[in-house]
Short mmCIF file of C-alpha atoms in Angstrom, two decimals:
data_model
loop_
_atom_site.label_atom_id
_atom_site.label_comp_id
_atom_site.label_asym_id
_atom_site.label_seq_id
_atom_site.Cartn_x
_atom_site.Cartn_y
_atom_site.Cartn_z
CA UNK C 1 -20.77 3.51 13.74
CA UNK C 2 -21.45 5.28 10.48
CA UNK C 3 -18.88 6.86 8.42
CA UNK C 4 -19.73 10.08 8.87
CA UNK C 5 -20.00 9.81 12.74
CA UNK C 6 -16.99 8.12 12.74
CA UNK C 7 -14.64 10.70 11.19
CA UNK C 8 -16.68 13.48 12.81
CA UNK C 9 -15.30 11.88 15.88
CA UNK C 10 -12.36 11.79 14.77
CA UNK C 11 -12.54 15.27 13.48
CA UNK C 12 -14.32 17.13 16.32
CA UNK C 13 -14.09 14.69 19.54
CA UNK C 14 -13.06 16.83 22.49
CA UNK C 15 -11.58 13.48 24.06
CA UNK C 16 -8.62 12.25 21.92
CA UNK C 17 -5.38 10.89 20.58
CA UNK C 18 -2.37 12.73 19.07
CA UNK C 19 1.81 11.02 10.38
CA UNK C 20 4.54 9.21 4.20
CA UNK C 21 17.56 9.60 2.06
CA UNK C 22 19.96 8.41 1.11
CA UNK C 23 20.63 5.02 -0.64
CA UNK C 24 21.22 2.86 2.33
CA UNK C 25 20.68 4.95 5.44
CA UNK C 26 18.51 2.53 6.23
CA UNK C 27 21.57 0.66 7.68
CA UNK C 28 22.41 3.66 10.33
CA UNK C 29 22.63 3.09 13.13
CA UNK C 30 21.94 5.92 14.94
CA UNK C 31 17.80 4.39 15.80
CA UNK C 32 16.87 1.80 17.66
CA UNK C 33 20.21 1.34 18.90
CA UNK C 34 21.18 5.19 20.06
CA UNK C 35 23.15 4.62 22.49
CA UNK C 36 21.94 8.48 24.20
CA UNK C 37 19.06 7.60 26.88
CA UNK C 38 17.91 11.18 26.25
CA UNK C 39 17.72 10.88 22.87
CA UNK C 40 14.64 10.05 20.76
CA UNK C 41 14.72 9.02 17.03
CA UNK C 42 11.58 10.03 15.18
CA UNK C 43 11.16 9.14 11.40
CA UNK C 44 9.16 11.51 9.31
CA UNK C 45 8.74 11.71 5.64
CA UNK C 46 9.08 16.05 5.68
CA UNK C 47 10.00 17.24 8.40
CA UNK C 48 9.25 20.60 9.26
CA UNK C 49 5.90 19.85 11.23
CA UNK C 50 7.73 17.95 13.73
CA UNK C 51 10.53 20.21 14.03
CA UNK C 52 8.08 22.84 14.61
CA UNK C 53 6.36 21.03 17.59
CA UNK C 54 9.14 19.41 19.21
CA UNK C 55 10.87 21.99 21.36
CA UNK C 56 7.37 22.48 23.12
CA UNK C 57 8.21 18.21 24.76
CA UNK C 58 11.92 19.34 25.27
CA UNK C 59 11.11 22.03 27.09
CA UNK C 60 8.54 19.90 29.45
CA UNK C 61 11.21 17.11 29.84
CA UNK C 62 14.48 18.71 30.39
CA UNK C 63 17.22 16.86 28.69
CA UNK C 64 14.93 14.94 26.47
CA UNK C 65 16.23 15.72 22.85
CA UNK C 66 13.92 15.02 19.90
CA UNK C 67 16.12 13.98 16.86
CA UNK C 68 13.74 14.13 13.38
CA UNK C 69 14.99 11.85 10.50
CA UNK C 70 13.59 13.21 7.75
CA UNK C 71 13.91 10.71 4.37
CA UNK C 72 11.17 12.61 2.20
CA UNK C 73 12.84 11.47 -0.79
CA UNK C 74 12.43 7.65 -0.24
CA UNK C 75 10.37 7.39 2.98
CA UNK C 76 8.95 4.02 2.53
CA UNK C 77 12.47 2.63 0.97
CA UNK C 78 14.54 3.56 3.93
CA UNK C 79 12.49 2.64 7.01
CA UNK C 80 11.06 -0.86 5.00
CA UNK C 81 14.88 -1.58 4.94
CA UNK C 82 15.38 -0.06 8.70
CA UNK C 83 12.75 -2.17 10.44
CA UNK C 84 13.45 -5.20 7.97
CA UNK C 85 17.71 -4.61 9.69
CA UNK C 86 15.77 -3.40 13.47
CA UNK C 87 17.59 -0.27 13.05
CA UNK C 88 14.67 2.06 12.45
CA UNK C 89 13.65 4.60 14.06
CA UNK C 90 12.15 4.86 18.17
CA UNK C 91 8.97 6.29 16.57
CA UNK C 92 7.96 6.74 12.95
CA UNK C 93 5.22 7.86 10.74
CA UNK C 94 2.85 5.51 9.99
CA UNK C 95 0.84 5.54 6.93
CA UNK C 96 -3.34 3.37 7.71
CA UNK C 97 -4.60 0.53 5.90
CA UNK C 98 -2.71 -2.21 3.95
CA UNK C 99 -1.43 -0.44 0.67
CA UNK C 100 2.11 -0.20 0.90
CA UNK C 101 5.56 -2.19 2.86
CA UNK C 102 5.56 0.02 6.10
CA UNK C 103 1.55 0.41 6.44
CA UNK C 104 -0.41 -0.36 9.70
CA UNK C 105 -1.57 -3.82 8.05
CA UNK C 106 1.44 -4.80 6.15
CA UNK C 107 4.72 -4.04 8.32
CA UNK C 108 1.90 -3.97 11.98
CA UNK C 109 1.68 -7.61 10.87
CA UNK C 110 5.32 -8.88 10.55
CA UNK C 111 5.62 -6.95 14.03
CA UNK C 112 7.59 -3.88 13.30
CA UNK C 113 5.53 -1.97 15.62
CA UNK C 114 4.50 -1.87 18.95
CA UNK C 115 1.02 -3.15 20.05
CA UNK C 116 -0.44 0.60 21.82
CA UNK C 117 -3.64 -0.83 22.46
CA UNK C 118 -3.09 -0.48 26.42
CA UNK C 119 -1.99 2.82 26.24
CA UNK C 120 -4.18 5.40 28.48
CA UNK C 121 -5.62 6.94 24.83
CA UNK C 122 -5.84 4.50 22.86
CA UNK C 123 -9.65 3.37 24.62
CA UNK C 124 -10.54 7.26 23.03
CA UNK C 125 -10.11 6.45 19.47
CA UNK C 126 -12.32 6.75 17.49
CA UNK C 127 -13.83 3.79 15.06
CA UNK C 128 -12.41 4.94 11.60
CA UNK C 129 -8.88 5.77 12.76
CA UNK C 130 -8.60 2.26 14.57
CA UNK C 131 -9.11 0.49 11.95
CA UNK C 132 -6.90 2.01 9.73
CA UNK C 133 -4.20 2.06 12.62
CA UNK C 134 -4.42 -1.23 13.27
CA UNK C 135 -2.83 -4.62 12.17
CA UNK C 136 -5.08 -7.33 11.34
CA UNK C 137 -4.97 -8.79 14.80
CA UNK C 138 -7.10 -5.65 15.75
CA UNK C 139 -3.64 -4.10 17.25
CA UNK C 140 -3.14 -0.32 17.15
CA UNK C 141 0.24 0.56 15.96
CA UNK C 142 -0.50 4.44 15.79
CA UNK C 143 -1.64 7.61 17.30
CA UNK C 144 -4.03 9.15 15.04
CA UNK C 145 -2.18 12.69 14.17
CA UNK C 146 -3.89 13.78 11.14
CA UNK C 147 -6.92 13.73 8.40
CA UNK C 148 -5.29 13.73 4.99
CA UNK C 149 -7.34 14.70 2.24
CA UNK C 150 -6.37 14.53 -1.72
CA UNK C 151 -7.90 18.22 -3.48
CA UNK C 152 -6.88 20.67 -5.73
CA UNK C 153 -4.83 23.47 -4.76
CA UNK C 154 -4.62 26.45 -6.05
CA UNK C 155 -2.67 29.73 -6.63
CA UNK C 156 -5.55 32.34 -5.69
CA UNK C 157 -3.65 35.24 -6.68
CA UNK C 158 -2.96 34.07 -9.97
CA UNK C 159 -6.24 32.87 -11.17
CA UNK C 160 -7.99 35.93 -9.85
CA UNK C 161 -5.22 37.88 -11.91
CA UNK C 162 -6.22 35.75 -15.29
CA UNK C 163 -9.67 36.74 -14.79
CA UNK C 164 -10.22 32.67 -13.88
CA UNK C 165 -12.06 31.03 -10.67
CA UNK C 166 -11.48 27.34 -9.41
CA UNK C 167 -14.17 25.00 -10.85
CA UNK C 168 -16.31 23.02 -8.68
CA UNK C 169 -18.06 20.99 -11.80
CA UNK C 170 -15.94 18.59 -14.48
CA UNK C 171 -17.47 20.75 -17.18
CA UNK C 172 -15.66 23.77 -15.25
CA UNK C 173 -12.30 22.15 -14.69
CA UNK C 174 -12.26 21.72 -18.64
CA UNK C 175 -13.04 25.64 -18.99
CA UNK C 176 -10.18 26.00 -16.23
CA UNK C 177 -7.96 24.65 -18.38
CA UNK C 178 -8.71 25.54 -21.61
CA UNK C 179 -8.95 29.58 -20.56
CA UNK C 180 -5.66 29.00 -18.83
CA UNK C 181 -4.17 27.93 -21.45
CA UNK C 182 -4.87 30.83 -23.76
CA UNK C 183 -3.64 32.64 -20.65
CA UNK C 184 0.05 31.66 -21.25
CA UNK C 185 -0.60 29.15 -18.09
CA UNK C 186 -0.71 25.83 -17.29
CA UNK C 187 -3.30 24.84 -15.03
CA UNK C 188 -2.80 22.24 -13.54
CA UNK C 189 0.94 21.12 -12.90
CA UNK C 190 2.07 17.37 -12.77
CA UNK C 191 5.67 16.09 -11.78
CA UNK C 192 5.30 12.55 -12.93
CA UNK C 193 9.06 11.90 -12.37
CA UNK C 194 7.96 11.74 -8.74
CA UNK C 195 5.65 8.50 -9.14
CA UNK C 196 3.98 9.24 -5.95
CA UNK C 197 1.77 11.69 -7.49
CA UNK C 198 0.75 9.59 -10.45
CA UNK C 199 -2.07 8.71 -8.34
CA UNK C 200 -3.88 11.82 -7.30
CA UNK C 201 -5.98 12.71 -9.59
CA UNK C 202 -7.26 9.23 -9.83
CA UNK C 203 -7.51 8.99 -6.38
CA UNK C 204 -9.48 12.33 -6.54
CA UNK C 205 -11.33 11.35 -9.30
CA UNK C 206 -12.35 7.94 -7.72
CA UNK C 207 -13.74 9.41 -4.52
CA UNK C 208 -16.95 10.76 -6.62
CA UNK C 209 -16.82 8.30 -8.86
CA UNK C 210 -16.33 4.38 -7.51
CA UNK C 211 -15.77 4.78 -3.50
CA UNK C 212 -18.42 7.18 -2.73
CA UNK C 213 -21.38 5.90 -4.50
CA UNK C 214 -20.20 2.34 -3.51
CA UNK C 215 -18.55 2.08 -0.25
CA UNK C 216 -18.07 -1.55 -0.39
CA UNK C 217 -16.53 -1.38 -4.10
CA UNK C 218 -13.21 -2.53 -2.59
CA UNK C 219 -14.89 -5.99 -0.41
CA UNK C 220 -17.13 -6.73 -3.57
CA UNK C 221 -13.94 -7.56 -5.40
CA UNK C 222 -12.66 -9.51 -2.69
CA UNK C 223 -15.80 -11.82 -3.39
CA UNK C 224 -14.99 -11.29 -7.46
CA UNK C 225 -18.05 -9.51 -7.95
CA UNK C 226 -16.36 -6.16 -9.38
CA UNK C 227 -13.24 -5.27 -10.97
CA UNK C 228 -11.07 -2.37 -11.79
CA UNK C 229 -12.04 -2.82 -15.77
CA UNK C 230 -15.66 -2.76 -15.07
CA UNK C 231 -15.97 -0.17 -13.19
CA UNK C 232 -15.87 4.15 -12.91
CA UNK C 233 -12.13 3.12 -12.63
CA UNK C 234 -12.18 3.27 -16.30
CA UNK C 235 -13.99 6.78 -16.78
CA UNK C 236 -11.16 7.91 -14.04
CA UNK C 237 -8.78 7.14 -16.31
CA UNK C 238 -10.41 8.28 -19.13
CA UNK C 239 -10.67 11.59 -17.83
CA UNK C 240 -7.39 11.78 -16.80
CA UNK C 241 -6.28 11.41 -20.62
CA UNK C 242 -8.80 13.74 -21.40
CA UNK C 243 -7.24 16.05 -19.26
CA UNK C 244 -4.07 15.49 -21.01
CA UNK C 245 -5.67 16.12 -24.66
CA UNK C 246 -7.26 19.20 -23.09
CA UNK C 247 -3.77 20.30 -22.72
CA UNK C 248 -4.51 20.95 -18.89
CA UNK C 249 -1.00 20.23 -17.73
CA UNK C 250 2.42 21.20 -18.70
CA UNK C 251 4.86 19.83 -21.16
CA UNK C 252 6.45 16.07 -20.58
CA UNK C 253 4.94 15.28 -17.01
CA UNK C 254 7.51 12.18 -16.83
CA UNK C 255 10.04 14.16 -17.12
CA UNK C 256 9.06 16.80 -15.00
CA UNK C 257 9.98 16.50 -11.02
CA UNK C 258 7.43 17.32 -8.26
CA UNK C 259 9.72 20.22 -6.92
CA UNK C 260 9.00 22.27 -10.64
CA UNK C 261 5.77 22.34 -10.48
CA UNK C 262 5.95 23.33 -6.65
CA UNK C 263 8.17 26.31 -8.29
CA UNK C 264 5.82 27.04 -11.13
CA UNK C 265 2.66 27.64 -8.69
CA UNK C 266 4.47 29.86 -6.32
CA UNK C 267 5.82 32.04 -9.53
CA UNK C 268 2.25 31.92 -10.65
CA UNK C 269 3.52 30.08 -14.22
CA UNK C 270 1.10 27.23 -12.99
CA UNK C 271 -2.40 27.70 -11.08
CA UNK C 272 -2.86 24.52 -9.66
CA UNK C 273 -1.77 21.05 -9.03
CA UNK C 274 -3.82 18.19 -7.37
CA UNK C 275 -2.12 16.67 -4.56
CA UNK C 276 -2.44 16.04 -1.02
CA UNK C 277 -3.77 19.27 1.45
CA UNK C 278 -0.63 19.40 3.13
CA UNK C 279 1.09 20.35 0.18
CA UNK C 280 -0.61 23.84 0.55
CA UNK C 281 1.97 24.49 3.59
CA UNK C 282 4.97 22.83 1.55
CA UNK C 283 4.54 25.32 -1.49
CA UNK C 284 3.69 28.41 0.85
CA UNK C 285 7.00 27.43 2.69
CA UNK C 286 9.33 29.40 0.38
CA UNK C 287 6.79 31.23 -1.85
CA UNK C 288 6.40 34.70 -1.54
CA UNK C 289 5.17 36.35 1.13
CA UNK C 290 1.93 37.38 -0.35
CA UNK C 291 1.50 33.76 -1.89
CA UNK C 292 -2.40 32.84 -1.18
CA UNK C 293 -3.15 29.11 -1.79
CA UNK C 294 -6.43 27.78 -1.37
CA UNK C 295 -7.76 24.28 -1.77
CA UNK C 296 -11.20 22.47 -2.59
CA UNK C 297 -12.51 19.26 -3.36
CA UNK C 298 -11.56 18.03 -7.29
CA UNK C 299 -15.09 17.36 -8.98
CA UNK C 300 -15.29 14.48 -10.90
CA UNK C 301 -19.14 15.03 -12.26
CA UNK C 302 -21.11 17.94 -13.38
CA UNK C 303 -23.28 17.82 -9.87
CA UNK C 304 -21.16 19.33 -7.23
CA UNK C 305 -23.40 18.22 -4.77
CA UNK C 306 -21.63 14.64 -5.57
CA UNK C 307 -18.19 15.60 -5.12
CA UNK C 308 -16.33 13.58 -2.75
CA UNK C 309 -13.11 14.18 -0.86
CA UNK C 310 -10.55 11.51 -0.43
CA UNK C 311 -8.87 10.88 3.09
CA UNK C 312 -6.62 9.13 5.03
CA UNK C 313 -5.59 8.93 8.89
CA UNK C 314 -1.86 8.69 9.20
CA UNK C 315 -0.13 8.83 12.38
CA UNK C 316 2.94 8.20 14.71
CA UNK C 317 4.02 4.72 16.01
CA UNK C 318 6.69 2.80 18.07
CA UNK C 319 9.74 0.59 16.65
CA UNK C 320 8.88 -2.60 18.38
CA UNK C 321 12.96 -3.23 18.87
CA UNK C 322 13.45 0.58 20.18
CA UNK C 323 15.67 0.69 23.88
CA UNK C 324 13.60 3.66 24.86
CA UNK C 325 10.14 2.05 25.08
CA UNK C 326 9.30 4.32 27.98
CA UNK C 327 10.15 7.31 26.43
CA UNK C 328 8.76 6.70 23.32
CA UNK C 329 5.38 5.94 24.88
CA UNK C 330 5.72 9.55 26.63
CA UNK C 331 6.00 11.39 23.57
CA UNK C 332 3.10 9.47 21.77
CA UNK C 333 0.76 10.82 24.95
CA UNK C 334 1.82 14.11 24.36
CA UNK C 335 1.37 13.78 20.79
CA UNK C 336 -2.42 12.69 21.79
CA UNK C 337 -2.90 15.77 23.12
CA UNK C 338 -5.52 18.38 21.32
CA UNK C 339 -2.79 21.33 21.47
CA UNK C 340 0.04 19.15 20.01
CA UNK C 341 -2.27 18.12 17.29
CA UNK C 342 -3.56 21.32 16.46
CA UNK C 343 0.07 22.81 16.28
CA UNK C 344 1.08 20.07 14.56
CA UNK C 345 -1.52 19.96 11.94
CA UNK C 346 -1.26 23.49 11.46
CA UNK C 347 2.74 23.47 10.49
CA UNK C 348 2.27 20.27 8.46
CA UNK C 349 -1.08 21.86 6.76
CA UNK C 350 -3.78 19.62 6.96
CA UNK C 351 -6.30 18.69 9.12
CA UNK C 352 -5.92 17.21 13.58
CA UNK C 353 -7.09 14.04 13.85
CA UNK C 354 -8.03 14.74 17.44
CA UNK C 355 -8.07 18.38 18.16
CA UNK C 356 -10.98 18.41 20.67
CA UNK C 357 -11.63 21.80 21.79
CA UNK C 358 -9.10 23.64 20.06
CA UNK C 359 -10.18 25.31 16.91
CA UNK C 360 -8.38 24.90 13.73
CA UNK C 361 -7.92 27.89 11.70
CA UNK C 362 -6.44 27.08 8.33
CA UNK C 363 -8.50 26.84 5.12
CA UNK C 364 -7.92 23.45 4.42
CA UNK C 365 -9.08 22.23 7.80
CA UNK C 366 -12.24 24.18 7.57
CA UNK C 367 -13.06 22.38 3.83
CA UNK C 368 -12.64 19.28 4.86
CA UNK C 369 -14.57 19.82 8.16
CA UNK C 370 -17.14 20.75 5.66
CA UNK C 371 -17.30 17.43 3.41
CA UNK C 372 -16.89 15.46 6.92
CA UNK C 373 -20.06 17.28 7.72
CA UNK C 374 -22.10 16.57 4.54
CA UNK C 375 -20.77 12.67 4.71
CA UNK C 376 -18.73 12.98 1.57
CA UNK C 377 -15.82 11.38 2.50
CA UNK C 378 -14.02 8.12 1.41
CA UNK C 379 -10.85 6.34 2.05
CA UNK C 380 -7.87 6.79 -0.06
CA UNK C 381 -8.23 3.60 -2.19
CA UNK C 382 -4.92 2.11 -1.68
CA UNK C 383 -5.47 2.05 2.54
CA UNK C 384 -8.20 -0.98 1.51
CA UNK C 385 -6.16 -2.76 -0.94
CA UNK C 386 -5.30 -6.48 -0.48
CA UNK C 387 -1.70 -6.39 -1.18
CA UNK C 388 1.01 -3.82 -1.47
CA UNK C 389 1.60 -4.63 -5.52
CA UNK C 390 -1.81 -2.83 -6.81
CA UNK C 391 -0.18 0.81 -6.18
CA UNK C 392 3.39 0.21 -7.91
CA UNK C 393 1.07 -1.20 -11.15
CA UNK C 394 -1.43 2.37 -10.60
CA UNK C 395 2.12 4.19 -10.94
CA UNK C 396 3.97 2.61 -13.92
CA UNK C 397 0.61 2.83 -15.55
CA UNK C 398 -0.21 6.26 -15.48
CA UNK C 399 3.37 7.28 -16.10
CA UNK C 400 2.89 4.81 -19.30
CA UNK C 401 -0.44 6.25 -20.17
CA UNK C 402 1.25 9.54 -20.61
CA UNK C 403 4.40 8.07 -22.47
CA UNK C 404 1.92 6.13 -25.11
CA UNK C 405 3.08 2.86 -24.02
CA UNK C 406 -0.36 1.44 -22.79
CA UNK C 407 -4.06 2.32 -23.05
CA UNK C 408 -6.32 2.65 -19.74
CA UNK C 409 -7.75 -1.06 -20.82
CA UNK C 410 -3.87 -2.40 -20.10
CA UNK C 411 -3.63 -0.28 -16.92
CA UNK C 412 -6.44 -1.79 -15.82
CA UNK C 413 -5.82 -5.52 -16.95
CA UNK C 414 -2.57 -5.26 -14.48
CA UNK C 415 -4.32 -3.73 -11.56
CA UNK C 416 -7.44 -6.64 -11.56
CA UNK C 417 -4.14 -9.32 -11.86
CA UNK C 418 -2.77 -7.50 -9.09
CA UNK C 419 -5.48 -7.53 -7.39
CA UNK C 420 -6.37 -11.30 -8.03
CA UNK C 421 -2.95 -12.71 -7.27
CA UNK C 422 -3.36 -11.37 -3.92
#
């Protein structure tokens, strides 16, 4: 199955299947172990999408209660430390690929999670999704809930109020930034202090640049044929700097948390940021009420007709040591289901895995429904990664990029030895 028929199944398939804190709540024990038959434990990193979907399976199953644990601050760090103690959660996100401790490939292979490969929709998934969902036995661990993309978003009311537009060429998001600046505004807004976002823009800037034009960049290193150095990895990264000497984003990113520049856009102080699509319903969450975000595809050439988008399937799974197996398995049907998707998608902002018939009405579902159409997608590069220690070395790099403390050649040494060792 090609790529593009693959995620247009996955995007459009009206048969289908129903997502990244304290210190050490990882040692609660109110998870697999709830002692309430009625009650359901479902890990989340954000929770508001869930909340906002949940009464609708309460409401079919009288006395079923749905209790979200939300650990957006440390997600990973909690439940790696839950399902390591087989306290975690009865269901929990799951994030695809390999790339990280409580992936599909990575924590689906010490089994954490619960084969689903005999459940009723699991035959329906689509190609794309099931691998990323799986463990490297070829077991699904997940539902497929949603199509995460990485893009810009931006402030529409602000940039139409500076006299700017959003740039679909490199050349443009240059312009963006320099007329922004002599605007009083920063353009594009970047919370290093948060290390999760150190990788967007290279993420976004890879798509067009490495994992579009070469799908099988990341097996080709396997075999030691490419690297990180020698590659459009190192104009990535190079750009990135030269975003930073175009003085495209605001003062001391290491120092700056993610939650600011979520603050700056919705006061208008800051037109953009590059992040993942659902972040377009985190910001509008307590902006203004006539806060108008819209998000596109971050060009990383001067042809636009060569920009690619950046996605990932994430979706929901089971604790393999959870006491309410059967219950668990009920609310991953009903998570299959096109309206649950749908609704779900829509409160999390992004795009349904699986919504089948049901149309999709926010922005950012209809862009990336466009770049699944034209077949210019790729996979987040971490989801293909060998080993888990390649990301933490694409963090502490960028973070020293911008403190001086290394050049993009020493970034990219670590990553290849990373990337070796494994």
């Amino acid at each position: 199955m090609s790529k593009k028929t693959a995620v247009r199944t996955l995007a459009a398939t009206a048969a289908g299947t129903a997502l990244l804190a304290a210190g050490l709540a990882g040692c609660s024990t109110d998870s697999a172990g709830s002692s309430s038959s009625d009650t359901l434990t479902v890990g989340v990193n954000g929770g508001a999408s869930m909340n906002a979907v949940k009464a609708t399976f309460e409401k079919a199953n009288p006395g079923v209660t749905i209790q979200v644990k939300d650990y957006s601050q440390n997600f990973r760090e909690v439940i790696g430390t839950q399902l390591a103690g087989g306290n975690a959660p009865d269901v929990l996100a799951i994030t695809g690929g390999g790339g990280n401790n409580i992936s599909a490939k990575v924590a689906g292979d010490k089994g954490y999670y619960a084969d689903l490969s005999g459940q009723s929709w699991a035959a329906m998934v689509p190609a794309t999704p099931k691998e990323q969902l799986s463990n490297t036995k070829g077991q699904l661990v997940a539902v497929p809930m949603t199509l995460s993309s990485i893009g810009g978003i931006y402030n529409q009311g602000a940039i139409q109020a500076a006299g700017l537009s959003v740039p679909n060429t490199w050349s443009q998001v240059l312009q963006f930034c320099q007329e922004a600046k002599a605007k009083g505004k920063v353009a594009y807004g970047l919370g290093l202090s948060d290390t999760w976002t150190t990788q967007m823009i290279p993420y976004a800037l890879t798509a067009s640049l490495v994992y579009g034009p070469d799908p099988k960049f990341t097996s080709e290193q396997s075999k030691g044929t490419k690297s990180f150095s020698q590659s459009a990895w190192k104009t990535s990264l190079d750009m990135y700097m030269q975003m930073k000497g175009q003085g495209c984003f605001n003062s001391s990113p290491n120092g700056t948390p993610y939650s600011q520049v979520q603050d700056a856009i919705r006061k208008g102080k800051t037109l953009a940021t590059v992040s993942v699509a659902s972040e377009t319903a985190a910001i509008e969450l307590t902006g203004p009420a006539d806060l108008d975000l819209t998000y596109a595809a971050f060009p990383a050439t001067d042809d636009a007709s060569q920009t690619y988008l950046s996605t990932s399937t994430v979706g929901f799974g089971m604790n393999a040591k959870t006491q309410k197996k059967a219950l668990a398995e009920k609310f991953l049907s009903w998570l299959a289901t096109p309206e649950t998707q749908v609704a779900y998608a829509k409160a999390f902002g992004d795009t349904a895995a699986m919504p089948g018939d049901v149309k999709q009405e926010r922005q950012v579902s209809t862009l990336v429904q466009e770049y699944v159409d034209k077949d210019r997608i790729t996979v987040w590069p971490d989801r293909d990664w060998p080993t888990t220690t390649i990301q933490p070395e694409v963090f502490d790099g960028v973070q020293a990029l911008f403190s001086g403390r290394a050049h993009v050649g020493d970034v990219l040494k670590k990553m290849d030895a990373a990337f070796t060792q494994s």
